[in-house]
């Protein structure tokens, strides 16, 4: 990582990408999402805060997994919840 936004982002050596372009939780409840994010601790792909269910944020709070990456094509950034830190890669 060229610029270390925080220690969590600095510890990421390779960015996890989505296995499927869908929110794992929304598909179970037949809900809609806006954008997708991939957890950098466990690789779960979940929906963003613009989505009705905000699964990525709920997952981060429940699991303590700090960093997500955008799972959107053309977006290359990481976000750390505990530090509110953002980094492009
Ligand atoms: Zn952090
Ligand atoms: Zn969702
Ligand atoms: Zn996770």
PDB file of N, CA, C and O in Angstrom, residues 25-55:
ATOM      1  N   UNK A  25     -26.411 -11.286   1.692  1.00  0.00           N
ATOM      2  CA  UNK A  25     -27.564 -11.241   2.602  1.00  0.00           C
ATOM      3  C   UNK A  25     -28.831 -10.824   1.857  1.00  0.00           C
ATOM      4  O   UNK A  25     -29.911 -11.348   2.130  1.00  0.00           O
ATOM      5  N   UNK A  26     -28.723  -9.878   0.937  1.00  0.00           N
ATOM      6  CA  UNK A  26     -29.917  -9.439   0.187  1.00  0.00           C
ATOM      7  C   UNK A  26     -30.512 -10.582  -0.632  1.00  0.00           C
ATOM      8  O   UNK A  26     -31.734 -10.680  -0.750  1.00  0.00           O
ATOM      9  N   UNK A  27     -29.669 -11.444  -1.206  1.00  0.00           N
ATOM     10  CA  UNK A  27     -30.228 -12.523  -2.018  1.00  0.00           C
ATOM     11  C   UNK A  27     -31.062 -13.481  -1.164  1.00  0.00           C
ATOM     12  O   UNK A  27     -32.037 -14.052  -1.648  1.00  0.00           O
ATOM     13  N   UNK A  28     -30.711 -13.602   0.123  1.00  0.00           N
ATOM     14  CA  UNK A  28     -31.469 -14.505   1.004  1.00  0.00           C
ATOM     15  C   UNK A  28     -32.863 -13.967   1.302  1.00  0.00           C
ATOM     16  O   UNK A  28     -33.791 -14.730   1.563  1.00  0.00           O
ATOM     17  N   UNK A  29     -32.989 -12.635   1.324  1.00  0.00           N
ATOM     18  CA  UNK A  29     -34.274 -12.034   1.703  1.00  0.00           C
ATOM     19  C   UNK A  29     -34.944 -11.360   0.505  1.00  0.00           C
ATOM     20  O   UNK A  29     -35.912 -10.633   0.665  1.00  0.00           O
ATOM     21  N   UNK A  30     -34.400 -11.581  -0.695  1.00  0.00           N
ATOM     22  CA  UNK A  30     -34.960 -11.046  -1.928  1.00  0.00           C
ATOM     23  C   UNK A  30     -35.053  -9.524  -1.882  1.00  0.00           C
ATOM     24  O   UNK A  30     -36.059  -8.932  -2.256  1.00  0.00           O
ATOM     25  N   UNK A  31     -33.982  -8.888  -1.390  1.00  0.00           N
ATOM     26  CA  UNK A  31     -33.938  -7.429  -1.286  1.00  0.00           C
ATOM     27  C   UNK A  31     -33.055  -6.849  -2.397  1.00  0.00           C
ATOM     28  O   UNK A  31     -32.315  -7.575  -3.072  1.00  0.00           O
ATOM     29  N   UNK A  32     -33.146  -5.547  -2.558  1.00  0.00           N
ATOM     30  CA  UNK A  32     -32.373  -4.838  -3.574  1.00  0.00           C
ATOM     31  C   UNK A  32     -31.184  -4.146  -2.930  1.00  0.00           C
ATOM     32  O   UNK A  32     -31.223  -3.789  -1.762  1.00  0.00           O
ATOM     33  N   UNK A  33     -30.121  -3.936  -3.713  1.00  0.00           N
ATOM     34  CA  UNK A  33     -28.977  -3.175  -3.210  1.00  0.00           C
ATOM     35  C   UNK A  33     -28.569  -2.149  -4.249  1.00  0.00           C
ATOM     36  O   UNK A  33     -28.994  -2.217  -5.402  1.00  0.00           O
ATOM     37  N   UNK A  34     -27.739  -1.192  -3.814  1.00  0.00           N
ATOM     38  CA  UNK A  34     -27.282  -0.120  -4.700  1.00  0.00           C
ATOM     39  C   UNK A  34     -25.850  -0.391  -5.145  1.00  0.00           C
ATOM     40  O   UNK A  34     -25.566  -0.525  -6.328  1.00  0.00           O
ATOM     41  N   UNK A  35     -24.940  -0.463  -4.170  1.00  0.00           N
ATOM     42  CA  UNK A  35     -23.545  -0.757  -4.478  1.00  0.00           C
ATOM     43  C   UNK A  35     -23.083  -1.919  -3.609  1.00  0.00           C
ATOM     44  O   UNK A  35     -23.683  -2.187  -2.571  1.00  0.00           O
ATOM     45  N   UNK A  36     -21.982  -2.535  -4.023  1.00  0.00           N
ATOM     46  CA  UNK A  36     -21.458  -3.685  -3.284  1.00  0.00           C
ATOM     47  C   UNK A  36     -20.083  -3.382  -2.722  1.00  0.00           C
ATOM     48  O   UNK A  36     -19.285  -2.657  -3.327  1.00  0.00           O
ATOM     49  N   UNK A  37     -19.823  -3.983  -1.554  1.00  0.00           N
ATOM     50  CA  UNK A  37     -18.540  -3.845  -0.857  1.00  0.00           C
ATOM     51  C   UNK A  37     -18.074  -5.237  -0.468  1.00  0.00           C
ATOM     52  O   UNK A  37     -18.906  -6.084  -0.120  1.00  0.00           O
ATOM     53  N   UNK A  38     -16.765  -5.458  -0.456  1.00  0.00           N
ATOM     54  CA  UNK A  38     -16.234  -6.765  -0.074  1.00  0.00           C
ATOM     55  C   UNK A  38     -15.419  -6.628   1.208  1.00  0.00           C
ATOM     56  O   UNK A  38     -14.490  -5.814   1.283  1.00  0.00           O
ATOM     57  N   UNK A  39     -15.780  -7.429   2.226  1.00  0.00           N
ATOM     58  CA  UNK A  39     -15.049  -7.440   3.491  1.00  0.00           C
ATOM     59  C   UNK A  39     -13.644  -7.970   3.241  1.00  0.00           C
ATOM     60  O   UNK A  39     -13.468  -9.025   2.632  1.00  0.00           O
ATOM     61  N   UNK A  40     -12.659  -7.249   3.748  1.00  0.00           N
ATOM     62  CA  UNK A  40     -11.275  -7.642   3.505  1.00  0.00           C
ATOM     63  C   UNK A  40     -10.761  -8.635   4.553  1.00  0.00           C
ATOM     64  O   UNK A  40      -9.637  -9.118   4.447  1.00  0.00           O
ATOM     65  N   UNK A  41     -11.566  -8.960   5.539  1.00  0.00           N
ATOM     66  CA  UNK A  41     -11.178  -9.979   6.507  1.00  0.00           C
ATOM     67  C   UNK A  41     -11.675 -11.348   6.061  1.00  0.00           C
ATOM     68  O   UNK A  41     -10.933 -12.317   6.054  1.00  0.00           O
ATOM     69  N   UNK A  42     -12.946 -11.441   5.670  1.00  0.00           N
ATOM     70  CA  UNK A  42     -13.524 -12.756   5.361  1.00  0.00           C
ATOM     71  C   UNK A  42     -13.970 -12.891   3.916  1.00  0.00           C
ATOM     72  O   UNK A  42     -14.355 -13.986   3.502  1.00  0.00           O
ATOM     73  N   UNK A  43     -13.943 -11.804   3.152  1.00  0.00           N
ATOM     74  CA  UNK A  43     -14.284 -11.895   1.734  1.00  0.00           C
ATOM     75  C   UNK A  43     -15.766 -11.832   1.431  1.00  0.00           C
ATOM     76  O   UNK A  43     -16.165 -11.993   0.275  1.00  0.00           O
ATOM     77  N   UNK A  44     -16.605 -11.585   2.439  1.00  0.00           N
ATOM     78  CA  UNK A  44     -18.046 -11.484   2.201  1.00  0.00           C
ATOM     79  C   UNK A  44     -18.341 -10.243   1.363  1.00  0.00           C
ATOM     80  O   UNK A  44     -17.785  -9.172   1.614  1.00  0.00           O
ATOM     81  N   UNK A  45     -19.227 -10.386   0.381  1.00  0.00           N
ATOM     82  CA  UNK A  45     -19.638  -9.246  -0.432  1.00  0.00           C
ATOM     83  C   UNK A  45     -21.047  -8.842  -0.027  1.00  0.00           C
ATOM     84  O   UNK A  45     -21.968  -9.659  -0.046  1.00  0.00           O
ATOM     85  N   UNK A  46     -21.175  -7.586   0.369  1.00  0.00           N
ATOM     86  CA  UNK A  46     -22.400  -7.087   0.994  1.00  0.00           C
ATOM     87  C   UNK A  46     -22.716  -5.693   0.470  1.00  0.00           C
ATOM     88  O   UNK A  46     -21.887  -5.074  -0.198  1.00  0.00           O
ATOM     89  N   UNK A  47     -23.905  -5.178   0.816  1.00  0.00           N
ATOM     90  CA  UNK A  47     -24.352  -3.925   0.203  1.00  0.00           C
ATOM     91  C   UNK A  47     -23.957  -2.701   1.039  1.00  0.00           C
ATOM     92  O   UNK A  47     -23.721  -2.778   2.239  1.00  0.00           O
ATOM     93  N   UNK A  48     -23.911  -1.565   0.362  1.00  0.00           N
ATOM     94  CA  UNK A  48     -23.404  -0.302   0.909  1.00  0.00           C
ATOM     95  C   UNK A  48     -24.470   0.432   1.733  1.00  0.00           C
ATOM     96  O   UNK A  48     -25.614  -0.003   1.832  1.00  0.00           O
ATOM     97  N   UNK A  49     -24.077   1.585   2.259  1.00  0.00           N
ATOM     98  CA  UNK A  49     -24.989   2.380   3.081  1.00  0.00           C
ATOM     99  C   UNK A  49     -26.076   3.097   2.284  1.00  0.00           C
ATOM    100  O   UNK A  49     -26.999   3.634   2.877  1.00  0.00           O
ATOM    101  N   UNK A  50     -25.970   3.135   0.970  1.00  0.00           N
ATOM    102  CA  UNK A  50     -27.059   3.691   0.161  1.00  0.00           C
ATOM    103  C   UNK A  50     -28.150   2.650  -0.074  1.00  0.00           C
ATOM    104  O   UNK A  50     -29.222   2.972  -0.581  1.00  0.00           O
ATOM    105  N   UNK A  51     -27.849   1.413   0.276  1.00  0.00           N
ATOM    106  CA  UNK A  51     -28.795   0.317   0.089  1.00  0.00           C
ATOM    107  C   UNK A  51     -29.709   0.237   1.303  1.00  0.00           C
ATOM    108  O   UNK A  51     -29.301   0.582   2.411  1.00  0.00           O
ATOM    109  N   UNK A  52     -30.946  -0.230   1.129  1.00  0.00           N
ATOM    110  CA  UNK A  52     -31.896  -0.227   2.256  1.00  0.00           C
ATOM    111  C   UNK A  52     -31.415  -1.023   3.465  1.00  0.00           C
ATOM    112  O   UNK A  52     -31.714  -0.671   4.602  1.00  0.00           O
ATOM    113  N   UNK A  53     -30.684  -2.103   3.240  1.00  0.00           N
ATOM    114  CA  UNK A  53     -30.326  -2.989   4.353  1.00  0.00           C
ATOM    115  C   UNK A  53     -28.918  -2.787   4.912  1.00  0.00           C
ATOM    116  O   UNK A  53     -28.588  -3.345   5.960  1.00  0.00           O
ATOM    117  N   UNK A  54     -28.084  -2.038   4.219  1.00  0.00           N
ATOM    118  CA  UNK A  54     -26.740  -1.680   4.716  1.00  0.00           C
ATOM    119  C   UNK A  54     -25.995  -2.867   5.308  1.00  0.00           C
ATOM    120  O   UNK A  54     -25.458  -2.785   6.428  1.00  0.00           O
ATOM    121  N   UNK A  55     -25.957  -3.942   4.571  1.00  0.00           N
ATOM    122  CA  UNK A  55     -25.381  -5.161   5.138  1.00  0.00           C
ATOM    123  C   UNK A  55     -23.880  -5.062   5.411  1.00  0.00           C
ATOM    124  O   UNK A  55     -23.386  -5.702   6.339  1.00  0.00           O
TER     125      UNK A  55
END
